Coordinates of C-alpha atoms in Angstrom, one line a residue:
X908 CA 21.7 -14.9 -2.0
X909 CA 21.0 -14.6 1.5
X910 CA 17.7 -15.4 2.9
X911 CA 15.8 -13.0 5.6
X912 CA 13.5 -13.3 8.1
X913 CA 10.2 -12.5 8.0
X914 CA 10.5 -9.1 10.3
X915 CA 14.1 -8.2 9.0
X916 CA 12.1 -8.3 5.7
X917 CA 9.1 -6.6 6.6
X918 CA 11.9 -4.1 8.1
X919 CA 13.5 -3.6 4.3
X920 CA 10.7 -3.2 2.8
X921 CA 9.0 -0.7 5.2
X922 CA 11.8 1.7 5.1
X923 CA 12.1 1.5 1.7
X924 CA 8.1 2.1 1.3
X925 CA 8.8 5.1 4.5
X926 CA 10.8 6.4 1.7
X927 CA 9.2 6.2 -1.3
X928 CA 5.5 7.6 0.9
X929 CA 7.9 10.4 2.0
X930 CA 8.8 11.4 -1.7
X931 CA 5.5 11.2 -2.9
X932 CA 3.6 13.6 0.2
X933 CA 7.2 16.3 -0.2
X934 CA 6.4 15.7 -4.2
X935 CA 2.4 16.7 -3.7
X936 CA 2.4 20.2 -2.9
X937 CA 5.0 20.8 -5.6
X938 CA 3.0 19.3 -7.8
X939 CA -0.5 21.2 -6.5
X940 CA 1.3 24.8 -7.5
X941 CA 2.0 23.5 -10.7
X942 CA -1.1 22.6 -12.0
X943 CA -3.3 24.7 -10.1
X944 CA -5.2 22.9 -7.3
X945 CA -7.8 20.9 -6.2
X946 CA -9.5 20.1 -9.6
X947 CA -6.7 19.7 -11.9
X948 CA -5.5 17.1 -9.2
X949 CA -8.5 15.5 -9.5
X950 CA -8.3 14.9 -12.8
X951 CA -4.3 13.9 -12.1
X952 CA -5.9 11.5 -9.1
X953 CA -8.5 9.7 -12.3
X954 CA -5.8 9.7 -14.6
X955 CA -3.7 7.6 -11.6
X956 CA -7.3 5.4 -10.3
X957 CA -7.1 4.5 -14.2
X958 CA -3.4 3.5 -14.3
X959 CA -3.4 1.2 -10.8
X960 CA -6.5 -0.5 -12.1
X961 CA -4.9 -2.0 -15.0
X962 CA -1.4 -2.3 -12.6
X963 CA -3.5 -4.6 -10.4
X964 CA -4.7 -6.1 -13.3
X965 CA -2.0 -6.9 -14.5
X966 CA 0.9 -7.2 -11.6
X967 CA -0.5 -7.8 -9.0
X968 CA -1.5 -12.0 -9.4
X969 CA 1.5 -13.8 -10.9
X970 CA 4.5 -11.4 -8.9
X971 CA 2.2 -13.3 -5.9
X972 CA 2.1 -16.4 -7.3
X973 CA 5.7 -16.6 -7.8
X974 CA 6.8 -15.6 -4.3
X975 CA 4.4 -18.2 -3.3
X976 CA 5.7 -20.9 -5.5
X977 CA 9.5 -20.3 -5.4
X978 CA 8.8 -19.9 -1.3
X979 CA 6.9 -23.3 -1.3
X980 CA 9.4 -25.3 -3.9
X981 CA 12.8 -23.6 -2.0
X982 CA 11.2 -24.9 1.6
X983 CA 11.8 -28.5 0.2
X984 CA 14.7 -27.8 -1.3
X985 CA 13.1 -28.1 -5.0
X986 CA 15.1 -25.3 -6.6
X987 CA 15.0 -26.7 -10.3
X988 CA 11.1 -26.0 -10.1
X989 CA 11.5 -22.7 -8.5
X990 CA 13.3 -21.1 -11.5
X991 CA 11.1 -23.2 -13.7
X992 CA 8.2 -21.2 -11.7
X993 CA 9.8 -17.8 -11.9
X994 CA 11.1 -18.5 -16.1
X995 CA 7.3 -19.2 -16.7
X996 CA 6.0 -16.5 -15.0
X997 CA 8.1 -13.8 -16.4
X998 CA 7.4 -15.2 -19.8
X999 CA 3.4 -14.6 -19.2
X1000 CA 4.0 -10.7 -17.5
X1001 CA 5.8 -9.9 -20.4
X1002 CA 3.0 -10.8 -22.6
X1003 CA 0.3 -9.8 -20.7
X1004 CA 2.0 -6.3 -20.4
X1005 CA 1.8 -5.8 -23.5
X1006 CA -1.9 -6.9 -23.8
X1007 CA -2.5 -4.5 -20.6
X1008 CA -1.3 -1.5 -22.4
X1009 CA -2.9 -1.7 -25.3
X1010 CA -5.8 -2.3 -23.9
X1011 CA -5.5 0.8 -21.8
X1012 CA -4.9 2.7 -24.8
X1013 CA -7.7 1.6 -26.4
X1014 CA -10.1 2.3 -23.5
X1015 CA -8.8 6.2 -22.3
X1016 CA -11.1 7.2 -24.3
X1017 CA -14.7 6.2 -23.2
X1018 CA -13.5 5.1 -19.7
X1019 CA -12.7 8.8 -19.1
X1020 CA -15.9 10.3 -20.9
X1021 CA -17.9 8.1 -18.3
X1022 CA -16.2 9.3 -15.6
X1023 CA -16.7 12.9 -16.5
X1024 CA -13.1 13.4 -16.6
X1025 CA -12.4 13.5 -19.9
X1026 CA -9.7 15.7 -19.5
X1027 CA -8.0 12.6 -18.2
X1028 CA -7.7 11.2 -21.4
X1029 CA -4.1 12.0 -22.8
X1030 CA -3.0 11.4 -19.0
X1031 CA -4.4 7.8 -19.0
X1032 CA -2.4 7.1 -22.7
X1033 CA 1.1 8.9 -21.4
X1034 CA 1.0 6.1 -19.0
X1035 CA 0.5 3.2 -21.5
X1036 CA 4.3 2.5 -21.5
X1037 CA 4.3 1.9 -18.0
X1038 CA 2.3 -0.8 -17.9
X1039 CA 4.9 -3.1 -19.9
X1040 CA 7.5 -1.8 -17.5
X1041 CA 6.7 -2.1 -14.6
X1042 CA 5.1 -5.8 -15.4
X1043 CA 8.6 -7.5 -16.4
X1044 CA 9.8 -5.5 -13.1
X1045 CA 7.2 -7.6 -10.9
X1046 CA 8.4 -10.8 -12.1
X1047 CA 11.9 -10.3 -10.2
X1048 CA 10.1 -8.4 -7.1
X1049 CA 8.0 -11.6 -7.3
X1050 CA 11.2 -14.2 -7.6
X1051 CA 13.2 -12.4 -5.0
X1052 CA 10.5 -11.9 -2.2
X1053 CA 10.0 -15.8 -2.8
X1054 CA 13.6 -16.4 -1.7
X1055 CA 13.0 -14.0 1.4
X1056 CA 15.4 -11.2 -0.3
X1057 CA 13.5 -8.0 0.4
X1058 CA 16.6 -5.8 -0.8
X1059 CA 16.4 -5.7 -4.4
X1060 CA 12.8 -4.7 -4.3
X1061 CA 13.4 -2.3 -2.0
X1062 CA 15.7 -0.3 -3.4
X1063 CA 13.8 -0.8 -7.2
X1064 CA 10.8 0.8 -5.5
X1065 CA 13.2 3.9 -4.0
X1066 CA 15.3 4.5 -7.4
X1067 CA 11.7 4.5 -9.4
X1068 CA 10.0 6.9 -7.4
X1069 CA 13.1 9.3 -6.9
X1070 CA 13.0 9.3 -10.8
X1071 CA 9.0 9.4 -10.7
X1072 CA 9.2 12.9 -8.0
X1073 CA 12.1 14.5 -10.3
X1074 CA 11.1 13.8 -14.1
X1075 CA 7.4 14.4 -13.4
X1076 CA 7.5 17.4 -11.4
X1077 CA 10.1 18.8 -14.2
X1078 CA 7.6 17.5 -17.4
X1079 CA 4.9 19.1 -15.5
X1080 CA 6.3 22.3 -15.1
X1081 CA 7.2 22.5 -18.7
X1082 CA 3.7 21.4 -20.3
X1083 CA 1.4 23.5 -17.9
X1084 CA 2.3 26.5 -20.5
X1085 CA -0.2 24.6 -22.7
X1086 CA -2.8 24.0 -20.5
X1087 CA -4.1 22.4 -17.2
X1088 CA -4.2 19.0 -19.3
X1089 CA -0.8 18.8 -20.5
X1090 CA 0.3 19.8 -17.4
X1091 CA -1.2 16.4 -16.2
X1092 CA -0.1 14.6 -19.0
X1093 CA 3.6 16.1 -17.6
X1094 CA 3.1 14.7 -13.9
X1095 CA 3.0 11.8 -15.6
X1096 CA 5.8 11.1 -17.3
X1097 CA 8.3 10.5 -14.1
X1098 CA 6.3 7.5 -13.8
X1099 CA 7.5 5.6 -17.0
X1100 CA 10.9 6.5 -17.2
X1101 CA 11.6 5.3 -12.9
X1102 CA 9.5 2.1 -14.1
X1103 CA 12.1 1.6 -17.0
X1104 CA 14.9 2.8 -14.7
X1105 CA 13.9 0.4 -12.0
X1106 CA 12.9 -2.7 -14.5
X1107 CA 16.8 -2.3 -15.4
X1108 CA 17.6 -2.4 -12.0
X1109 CA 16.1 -5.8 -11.2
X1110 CA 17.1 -7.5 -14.5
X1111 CA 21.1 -6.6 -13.5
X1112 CA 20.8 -7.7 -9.9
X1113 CA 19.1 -10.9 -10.8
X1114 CA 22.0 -11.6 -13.7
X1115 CA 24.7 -10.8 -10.4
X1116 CA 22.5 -13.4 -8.3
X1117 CA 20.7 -15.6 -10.1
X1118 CA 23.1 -18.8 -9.2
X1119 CA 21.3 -21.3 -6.8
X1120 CA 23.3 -24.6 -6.0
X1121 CA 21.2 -27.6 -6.9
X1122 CA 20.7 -30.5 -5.3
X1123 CA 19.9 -34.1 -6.1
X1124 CA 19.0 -36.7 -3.6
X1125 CA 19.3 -39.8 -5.1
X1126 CA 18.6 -41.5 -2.2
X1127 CA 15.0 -41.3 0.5
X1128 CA 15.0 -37.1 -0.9
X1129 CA 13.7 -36.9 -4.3
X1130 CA 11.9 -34.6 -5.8
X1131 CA 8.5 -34.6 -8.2
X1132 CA 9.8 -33.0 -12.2
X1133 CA 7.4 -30.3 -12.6
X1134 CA 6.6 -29.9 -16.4
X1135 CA 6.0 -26.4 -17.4
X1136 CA 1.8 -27.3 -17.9
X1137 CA 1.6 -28.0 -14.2
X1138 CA 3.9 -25.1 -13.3
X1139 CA 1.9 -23.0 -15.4
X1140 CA -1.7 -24.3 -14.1
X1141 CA 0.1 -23.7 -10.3
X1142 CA 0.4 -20.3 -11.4
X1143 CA -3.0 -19.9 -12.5
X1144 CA -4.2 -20.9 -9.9
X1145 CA -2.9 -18.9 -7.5
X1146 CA -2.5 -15.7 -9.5
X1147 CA -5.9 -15.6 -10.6
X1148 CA -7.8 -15.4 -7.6
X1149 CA -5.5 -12.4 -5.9
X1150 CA -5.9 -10.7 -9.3
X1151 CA -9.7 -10.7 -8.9
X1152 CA -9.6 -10.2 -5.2
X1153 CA -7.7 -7.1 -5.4
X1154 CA -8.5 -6.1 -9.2
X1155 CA -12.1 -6.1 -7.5
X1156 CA -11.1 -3.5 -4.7
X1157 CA -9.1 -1.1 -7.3
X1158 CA -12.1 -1.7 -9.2
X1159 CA -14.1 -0.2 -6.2
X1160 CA -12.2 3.3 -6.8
X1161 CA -12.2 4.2 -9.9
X1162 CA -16.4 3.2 -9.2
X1163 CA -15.4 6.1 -6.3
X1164 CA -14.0 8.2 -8.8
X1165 CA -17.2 8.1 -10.9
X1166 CA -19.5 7.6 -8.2
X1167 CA -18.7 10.2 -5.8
X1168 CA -18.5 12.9 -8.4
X1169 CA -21.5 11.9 -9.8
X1170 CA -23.7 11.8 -6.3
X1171 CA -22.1 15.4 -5.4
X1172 CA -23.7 17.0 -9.1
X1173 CA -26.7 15.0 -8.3
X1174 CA -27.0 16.8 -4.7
X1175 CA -26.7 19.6 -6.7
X1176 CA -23.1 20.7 -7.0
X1177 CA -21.5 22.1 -10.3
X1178 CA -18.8 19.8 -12.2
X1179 CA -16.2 21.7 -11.6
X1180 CA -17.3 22.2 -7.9
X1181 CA -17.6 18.5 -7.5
X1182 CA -14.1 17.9 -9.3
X1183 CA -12.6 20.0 -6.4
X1184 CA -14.3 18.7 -3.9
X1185 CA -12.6 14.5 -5.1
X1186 CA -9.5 16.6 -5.6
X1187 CA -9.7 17.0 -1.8
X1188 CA -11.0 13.5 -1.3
X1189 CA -8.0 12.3 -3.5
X1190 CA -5.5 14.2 -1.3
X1191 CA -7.1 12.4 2.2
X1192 CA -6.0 9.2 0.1
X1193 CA -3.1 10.0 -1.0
X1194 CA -2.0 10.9 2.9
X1195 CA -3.8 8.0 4.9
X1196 CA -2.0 5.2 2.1
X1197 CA 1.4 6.2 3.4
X1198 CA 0.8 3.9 6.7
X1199 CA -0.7 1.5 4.4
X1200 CA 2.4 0.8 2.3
X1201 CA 3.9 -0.2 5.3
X1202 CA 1.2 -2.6 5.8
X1203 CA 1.9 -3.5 2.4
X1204 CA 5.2 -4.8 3.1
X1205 CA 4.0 -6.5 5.7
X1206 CA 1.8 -7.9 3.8
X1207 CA 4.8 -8.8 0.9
X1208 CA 6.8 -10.2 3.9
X1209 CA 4.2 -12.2 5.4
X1210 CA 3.1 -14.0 2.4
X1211 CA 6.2 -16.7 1.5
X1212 CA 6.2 -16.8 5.8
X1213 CA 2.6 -18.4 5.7
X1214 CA 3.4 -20.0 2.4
X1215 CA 6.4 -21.8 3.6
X1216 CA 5.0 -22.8 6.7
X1217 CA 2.1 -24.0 5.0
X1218 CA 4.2 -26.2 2.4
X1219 CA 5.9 -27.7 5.7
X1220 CA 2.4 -28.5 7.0
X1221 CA 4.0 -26.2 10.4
X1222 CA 0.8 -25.5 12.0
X1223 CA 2.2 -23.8 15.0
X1224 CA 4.5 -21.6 12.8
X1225 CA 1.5 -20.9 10.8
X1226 CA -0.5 -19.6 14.1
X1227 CA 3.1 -17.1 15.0
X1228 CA 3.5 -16.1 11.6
X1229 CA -0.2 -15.0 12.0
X1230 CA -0.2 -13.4 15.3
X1231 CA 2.7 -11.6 14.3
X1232 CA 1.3 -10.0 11.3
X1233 CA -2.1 -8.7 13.1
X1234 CA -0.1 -7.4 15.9
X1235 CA 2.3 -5.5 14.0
X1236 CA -0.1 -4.0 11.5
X1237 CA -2.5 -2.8 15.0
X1238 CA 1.3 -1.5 16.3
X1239 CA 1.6 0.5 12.8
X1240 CA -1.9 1.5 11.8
X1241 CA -4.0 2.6 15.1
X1242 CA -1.2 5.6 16.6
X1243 CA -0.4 6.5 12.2
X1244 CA -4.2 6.8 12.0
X1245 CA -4.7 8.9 15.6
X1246 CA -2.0 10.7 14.7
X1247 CA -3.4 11.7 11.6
X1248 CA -6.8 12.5 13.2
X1249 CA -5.0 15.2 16.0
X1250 CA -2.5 16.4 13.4
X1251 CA -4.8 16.6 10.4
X1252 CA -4.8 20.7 10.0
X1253 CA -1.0 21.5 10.7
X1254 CA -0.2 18.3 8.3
X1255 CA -2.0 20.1 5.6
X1256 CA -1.1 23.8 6.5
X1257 CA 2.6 22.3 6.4
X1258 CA 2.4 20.3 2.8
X1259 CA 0.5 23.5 1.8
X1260 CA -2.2 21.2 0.5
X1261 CA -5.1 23.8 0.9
X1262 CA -8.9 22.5 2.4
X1263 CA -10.0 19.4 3.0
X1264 CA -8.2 18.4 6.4
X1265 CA -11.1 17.7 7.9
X1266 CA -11.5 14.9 5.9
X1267 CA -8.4 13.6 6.9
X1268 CA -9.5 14.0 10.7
X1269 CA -12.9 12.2 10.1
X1270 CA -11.6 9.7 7.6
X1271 CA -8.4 8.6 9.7
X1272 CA -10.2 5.4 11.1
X1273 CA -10.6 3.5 7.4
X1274 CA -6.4 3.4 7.7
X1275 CA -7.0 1.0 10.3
X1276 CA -9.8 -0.9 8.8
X1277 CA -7.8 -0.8 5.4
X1278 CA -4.6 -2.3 7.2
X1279 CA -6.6 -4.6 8.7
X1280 CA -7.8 -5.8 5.6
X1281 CA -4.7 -6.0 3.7
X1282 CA -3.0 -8.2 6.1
X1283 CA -6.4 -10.9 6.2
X1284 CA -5.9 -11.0 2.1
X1285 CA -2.4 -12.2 2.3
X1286 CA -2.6 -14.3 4.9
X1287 CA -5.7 -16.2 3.1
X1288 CA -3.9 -15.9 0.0
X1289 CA -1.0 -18.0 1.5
X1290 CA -3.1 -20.5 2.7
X1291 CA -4.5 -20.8 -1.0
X1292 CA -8.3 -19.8 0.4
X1293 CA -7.9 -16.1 -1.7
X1294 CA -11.7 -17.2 -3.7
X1295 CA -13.5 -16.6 0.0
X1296 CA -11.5 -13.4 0.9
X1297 CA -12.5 -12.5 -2.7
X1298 CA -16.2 -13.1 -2.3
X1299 CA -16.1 -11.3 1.0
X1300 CA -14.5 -8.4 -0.4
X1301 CA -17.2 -8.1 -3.3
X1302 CA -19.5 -7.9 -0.5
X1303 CA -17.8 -5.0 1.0
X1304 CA -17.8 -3.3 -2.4
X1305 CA -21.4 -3.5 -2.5
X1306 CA -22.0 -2.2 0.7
X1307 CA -19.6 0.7 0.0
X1308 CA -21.2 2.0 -3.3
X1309 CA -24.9 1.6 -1.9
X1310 CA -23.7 3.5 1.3
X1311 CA -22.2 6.4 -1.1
X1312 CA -25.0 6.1 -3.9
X1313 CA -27.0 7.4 -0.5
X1314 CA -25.1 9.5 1.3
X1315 CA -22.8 11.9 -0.7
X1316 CA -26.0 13.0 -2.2
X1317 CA -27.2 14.4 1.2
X1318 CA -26.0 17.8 0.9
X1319 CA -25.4 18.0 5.1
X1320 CA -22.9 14.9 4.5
X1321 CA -21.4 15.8 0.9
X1322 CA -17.9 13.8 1.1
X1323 CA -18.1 12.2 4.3
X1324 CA -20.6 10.1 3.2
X1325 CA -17.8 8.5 1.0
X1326 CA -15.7 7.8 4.4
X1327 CA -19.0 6.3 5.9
X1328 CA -19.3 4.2 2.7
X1329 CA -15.4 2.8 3.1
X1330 CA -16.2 2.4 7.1
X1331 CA -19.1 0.2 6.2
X1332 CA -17.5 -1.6 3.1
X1333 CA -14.2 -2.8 5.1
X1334 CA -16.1 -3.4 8.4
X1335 CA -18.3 -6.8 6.4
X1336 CA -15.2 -8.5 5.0
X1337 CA -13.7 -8.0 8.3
X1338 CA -15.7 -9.5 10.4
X1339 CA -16.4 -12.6 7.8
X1340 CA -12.4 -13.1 7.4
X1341 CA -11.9 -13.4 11.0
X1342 CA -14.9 -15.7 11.6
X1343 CA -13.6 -18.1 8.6
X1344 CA -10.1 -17.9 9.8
X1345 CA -10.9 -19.0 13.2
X1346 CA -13.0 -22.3 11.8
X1347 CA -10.3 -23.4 9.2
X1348 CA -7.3 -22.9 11.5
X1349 CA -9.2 -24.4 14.8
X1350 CA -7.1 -20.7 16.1
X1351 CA -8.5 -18.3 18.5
X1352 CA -7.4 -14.8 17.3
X1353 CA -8.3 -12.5 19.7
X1354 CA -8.1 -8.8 18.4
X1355 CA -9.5 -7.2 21.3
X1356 CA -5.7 -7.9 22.5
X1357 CA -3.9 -7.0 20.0
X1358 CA -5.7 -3.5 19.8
X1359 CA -6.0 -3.0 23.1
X1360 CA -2.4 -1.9 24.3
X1361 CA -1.7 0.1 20.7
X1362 CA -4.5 2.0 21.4
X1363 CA -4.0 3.3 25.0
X1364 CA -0.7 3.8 24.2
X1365 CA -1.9 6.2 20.7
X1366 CA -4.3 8.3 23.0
X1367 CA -1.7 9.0 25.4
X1368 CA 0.7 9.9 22.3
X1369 CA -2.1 12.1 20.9
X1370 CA -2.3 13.7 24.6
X1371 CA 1.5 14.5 24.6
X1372 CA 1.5 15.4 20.6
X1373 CA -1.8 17.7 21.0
X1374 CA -0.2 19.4 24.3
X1375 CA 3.2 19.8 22.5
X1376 CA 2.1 21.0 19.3
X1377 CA 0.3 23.6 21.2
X1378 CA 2.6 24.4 23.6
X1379 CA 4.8 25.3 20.8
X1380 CA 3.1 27.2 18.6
X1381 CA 2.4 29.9 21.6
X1382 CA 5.8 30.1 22.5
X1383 CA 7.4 29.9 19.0
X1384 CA 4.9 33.0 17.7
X1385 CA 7.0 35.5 20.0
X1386 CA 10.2 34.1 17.7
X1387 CA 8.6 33.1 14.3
X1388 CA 5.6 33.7 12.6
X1389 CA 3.5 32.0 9.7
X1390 CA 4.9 29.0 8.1
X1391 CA 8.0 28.3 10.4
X1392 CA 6.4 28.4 13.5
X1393 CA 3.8 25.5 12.6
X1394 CA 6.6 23.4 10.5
X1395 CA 8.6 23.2 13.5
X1396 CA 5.9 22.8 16.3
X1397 CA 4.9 20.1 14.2
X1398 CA 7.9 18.0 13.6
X1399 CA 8.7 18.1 17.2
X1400 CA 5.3 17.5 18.5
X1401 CA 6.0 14.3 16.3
X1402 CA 9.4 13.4 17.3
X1403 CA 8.0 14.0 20.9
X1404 CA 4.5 11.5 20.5
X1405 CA 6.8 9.0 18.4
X1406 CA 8.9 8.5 21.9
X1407 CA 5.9 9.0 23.7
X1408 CA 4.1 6.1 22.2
X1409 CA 7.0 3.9 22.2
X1410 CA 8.2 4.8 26.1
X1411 CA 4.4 3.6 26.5
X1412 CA 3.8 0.6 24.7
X1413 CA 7.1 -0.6 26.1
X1414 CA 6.0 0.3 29.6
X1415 CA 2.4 -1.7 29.1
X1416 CA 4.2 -4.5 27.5
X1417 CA 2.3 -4.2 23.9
X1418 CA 5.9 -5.3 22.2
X1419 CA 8.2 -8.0 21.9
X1420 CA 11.4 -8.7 21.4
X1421 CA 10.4 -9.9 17.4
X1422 CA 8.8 -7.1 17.0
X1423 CA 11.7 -5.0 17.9
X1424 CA 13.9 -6.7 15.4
X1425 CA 11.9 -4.6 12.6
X1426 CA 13.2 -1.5 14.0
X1427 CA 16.8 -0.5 12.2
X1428 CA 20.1 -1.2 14.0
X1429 CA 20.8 2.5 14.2
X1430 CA 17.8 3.4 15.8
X1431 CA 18.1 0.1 18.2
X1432 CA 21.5 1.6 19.5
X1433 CA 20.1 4.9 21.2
X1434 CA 17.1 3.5 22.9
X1435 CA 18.7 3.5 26.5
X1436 CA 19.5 -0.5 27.7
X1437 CA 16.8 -0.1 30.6
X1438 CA 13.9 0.1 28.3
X1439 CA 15.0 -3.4 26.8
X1440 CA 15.0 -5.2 30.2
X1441 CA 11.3 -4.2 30.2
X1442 CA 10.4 -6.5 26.9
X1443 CA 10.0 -10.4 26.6

């Protein structure tokens, strides 16, 4: 199986996640007309808070631990432990799976009633299966992203989600006749059968792959026998604290959920009101997470990096792998997030998604901030110090839900005070990540620079995009009119601030040549040979 660099990687798995985002924003407006609009999602966005609660719970801590293992035991050559690692592992996600989704079962009921989203119930149980699923699919993403093979994960996550869009838009369709409820209970039913479909995926290509050739040094190369007790206390170890660490942040929305719709009926909306007005809410984050699953696999492809290099004791490789990450995710996040904040109301008016852009347009910062705080968690989870990103992220949860308690009670600030609240509740564990980061590495990490260039290269992107976009729409209304004319005066005032911000951050020198390397082949080719000279 071959091995892949870290950016090579990261470039597999963001296409793949480009891909997967892409079906899931094309799949939300169908889904919108189905079961009626801002409420009913709502209750769709609960049922789903709910469900990636339980995920995180239960997939999110040992998939890590065995990248990070089989990364650390392959590094010195240690393979007979590495399986041992990922043998052990899937063992305990099995199990635990099943635990998970009982457990969600058993707790639809009253979790929902406290949220006031009772009509969630059914939803929440119709995802049970899931759970088992998509935990015995983790264990392989988990063992191959240990031995640097993004592939297999990536196309898992593209077959599930193609199933996901086509089953559950078709399920829905059929059970709206019987209500807004079972029309929910119908979106959800894609999601099982592309967890099972994918889960089959993984378990064949790891049977085609699964050979590693073994080697024994008899001589000054020999390696410790792991028994499975210390494998299994390894895995503890490390899968623990990343499932409280980000069990703890899921945690933090589904308290949104409640919290939010709570505070609007205590400013004195009506449920149903204050349903519509998180069903707006919910669509802002369904939008501003499709930048953040590239981060994500970022994220996934940075972890065995800092892992490895850490095993080897590499500290200079530790330091590149690091300044990589930041200056990718600023690359990524800050012109996704501008672009978002200029292009909020023809994005919506295009994916017919109704109000609430504005949101989108205020809100854009927090994908920044969110990035930002993604990439700190795995880097301090590869260095095994996940307990202090963990307590600093608690913090940040507490500062979010007082900030909300307060604000999205204020009538004048109504949902915005929830964006205030996020602003506040990332900005804390920020600034205490980088501070402890700094004093355990002895490594000056200057943001400043690596937000700098990515940002005067987004506002002159927005410039172009906001002149184009209008531009367009004046001249296309003598030709087309209504939906047409803003579709396409969007998609090339996109094209157009895509090259704009590249030709620019190539110009300023805000990319390198490793950097580069993410981008496909394909696209490599047409990018004319004089812009290359330009780059170190």
């Amino acid at each position: 199986m071959k091995e892949q660099s870290t950016g090579k990687g990261f470039a597999i798995l963001s296409a793949a996640t480009m891909a997967v985002k892409l079906l899931s924003i094309i799949y939300m407006p169908f889904l919108l007309r189905i079961i009626g609009g801002d409420r009913p999602y709502a209750i769709y966005q609960v049922t789903y808070q709910i469900y990636v609660f339980i995920y995180v719970l239960t997939n999110t801590g040992i998939p890590s631990a065995i990248s990070k293992l089989v990364s650390e035991f392959m590094a010195v050559g240690n393979y007979r432990s590495a399986i041992k690692a990922f043998k052990i592992s899937r063992f305990l996600l099995f199990a635990i799976g099943i635990i998970m989704a009982v457990f969600m079962f058993a707790i639809s009921k009253p979790l929902t009633e406290y949220m006031n989203y009772r009509e969630a119930r059914y939803s929440v149980i119709a995802l049970c299966p899931a759970i088992l699923f998509t935990s015995v699919a983790s264990a392989y993403r988990g063992y191959f992203q240990g031995r640097s093979n993004m592939k297999p994960t990536a196309i898992s996550q593209v077959l599930e989600q193609i199933i996901n869009t086509v089953f559950s838009l078709s399920f829905a369709a059929i059970f709206i006749g019987y209500g807004v409820e079972a029309g929910v209970v119908g979106a959800t039913v894609g999601t099982t059968l592309g967890a099972l479909a994918s889960t089959v995926y993984l378990i064949v290509t790891y049977e085609k792959n699964k050979h590693i050739k073994v080697v024994n040094f008899d001589g000054s190369k020999k390696f410790i026998k792991h028994t499975n007790n210390q494998v299994l206390r390894r895995i503890i170890k490390y899968s623990v604290p990343i499932t409280i660490c980000i069990g703890i942040t899921n945690a933090g929305n589904i308290i949104d959920s409640y919290n939010i719709t709570a505070r609007l009926i205590a400013g004195g909306a009506l449920k149903n009101y204050a349903q519509s007005i998180y069903g707006m809410y919910g669509k802002y984050m369904t939008l501003s997470n499709m930048p953040i699953t590239i981060i994500s696999a970022l994220a996934m492809a940075i972890l065995p990096a800092v892992s490895k290099a850490v095993a080897l004791k590499d500290k200079k490789l530790i330091g590149n792998k690091i300044n990589f990450a930041f200056k990718t995710n600023f690359l990524i996040a800050i012109p996704a997030a501008v672009g978002f904040s200029v292009l909020g109301d023809p994005i919506y008016r295009l994916l017919h998604l109704g109000d609430g852009y504005k949101i989108m347009m205020f809100g854009s910062i927090v994908v920044i901030l969110m990035a930002l705080v993604q990439i700190q968690t795995s880097i301090l989870q590869g260095m095994g110090r996940l307990y202090v990103v963990t307590f600093y992220s608690v913090l940040g949860l507490v500062v979010k839900f007082i900030v909300n308690y307060i604000l999205v009670a204020v009538p004048s600030i109504n949902i915005y005070g929830a964006i205030i609240g996020s602003i506040a509740g990332f900005i804390l564990p920020i600034v205490l990540n980088i501070i402890y980061m700094q004093k355990i590495l002895k490594l000056k990490i200057d943001f400043l620079s690596y937000v700098f260039k990515p940002l005067v290269s987004s506002i002159f992107m927005a410039a172009v995009t906001y002149v184009v976009y209008n531009i367009l729409i004046y001249l296309l209304k003598f030709i087309i009119v209504g939906y047409l004319n803003n579709a396409i005066a969007l998609f090339i005032s996109i094209a157009v601030g895509v090259i704009a911000y590249f030709y620019s951050i190539v110009f300023i020198k805000g990319i390198s040549k490793e950097e580069l390397d993410i981008m496909p082949n394909k696209i490599k080719k047409i990018i004319p040979k004089r812009v290359f000279s330009n780059i170190e």
